[in-house]
Amino acid sequence: MPTLLELKNVCVQRGAHLALNNLSLSIEAGEHVAILGPNGSGKSTLIKTITRECYPLLQPETSLRILGQDNWNIFDLRSHLGVVSNDLMAQCTRDITGLELVLSGFFGSIGIWRNHHVTADMRAAAHKAMARLEVEHLASRWVDELSSGEGRRLLIARALIHNPATLLLDEPTTSLDLPALREVRGRLRDLAASGVGLLLVTHHLDDIIPEIERVVLLRAGTVFLDGPKGEVLTTERLSSTFGVPVDVVTRDGYYHAW
Ligand code: ADP
Ligand code: MG
C-alpha cells in the first residue's frame, strides 16, 4: 500500500488569508492519526486540500502526493477516500432517503441524481455498509428528519462504501448529544480495530479515541508538533497550541482538557 499522504511545503490561500502555510505532513495508509488544532488553524482546509476542493499555491518546493500519485481524476480520488464532514452533513437537507445517502457515496454526491445509474452490486454494498454501522432501519427514512447521531452514522456508512483504506473525518462529533457521541465514537473504535485507517480532525481532545496513536498539532496553518499521543498531548504543548492554560487529564485511554 503506498503512503496515503505526502505533503511538502503546501500553502493554501483562502480569501486574503494563508490558511495553510508551508505545511509538510506524511501519513501512511491504515494509520490512526488525529489532527488537533484551534478554530481557524487550517484543519478543514487540510482535508479540503486532500479531497481537491482547495488547491495549493504553485511553488517549486511544493508537492502533494496522495496514495503515491501526484495527479488524480478527482472522482477516482474521492472513491479512494472516505470523507465525513459537516459540509456534507449540511447538504443532507433535501428529501433523500438513508439508503440514497449511502449509495450516493459511489457518485461523490449527496443523494442520487437522474444521471446516476445504481447497480444491484452498489445496493448490496450500501446495505453492507449500513449493517456495519447498524443503520439499516434508516434505509427509507428522509435524512432531513433524522437525529444528528443517526445522520452521522449514515455519513460514515456512505464514506465506507468503497472500502477506503482510510476515513477522513472532519469534526465528526459536532452537535451530538452524549449518547450519540458515545455511539459514534464506539463505531469509530470498531472501525479502527478492524484495520480501517482514521485521519480524524478535531479541536476536542475527547474525540481522540484510544486507538489513535499519533497526534499532529496544527497552529496557524502549519504543523506545530507531530508525534506519539502521549508526547504531544501534554499540558505545556496544548497550552501553547490553544493559547490558554490547559490541564490534561487521562482516563481509560481518553484525554480530557480542563
Ligand atoms: P479550522 O477547520 O481549523 O477551523 P479552516 O481550515 O476552516 O480552519 O480555516 C482556516 C482559515 O481559512 C481561517 O482563518 C478561515 O477564516 C479561513 N477560511 C476558511 N474558509 C474560507 C473561505 N471560504 N474564504 C476565506 N477564508 C476562509
Ligand atoms: Mg474546520
mmCIF file of C-alpha atoms and ligand atoms in Angstrom, residues 43-44 170-171, ligand 2:
data_model
loop_
_atom_site.group_PDB
_atom_site.id
_atom_site.type_symbol
_atom_site.label_atom_id
_atom_site.label_comp_id
_atom_site.label_asym_id
_atom_site.label_seq_id
_atom_site.Cartn_x
_atom_site.Cartn_y
_atom_site.Cartn_z
ATOM 1 C CA LYS A 43 -7.771 21.717 9.753
ATOM 2 C CA SER A 44 -10.709 21.763 7.335
ATOM 3 C CA ASP A 170 -13.642 16.460 9.952
ATOM 4 C CA GLU A 171 -15.104 17.165 13.421
HETATM 5 MG MG MG B 2 -12.920 23.112 10.473
#
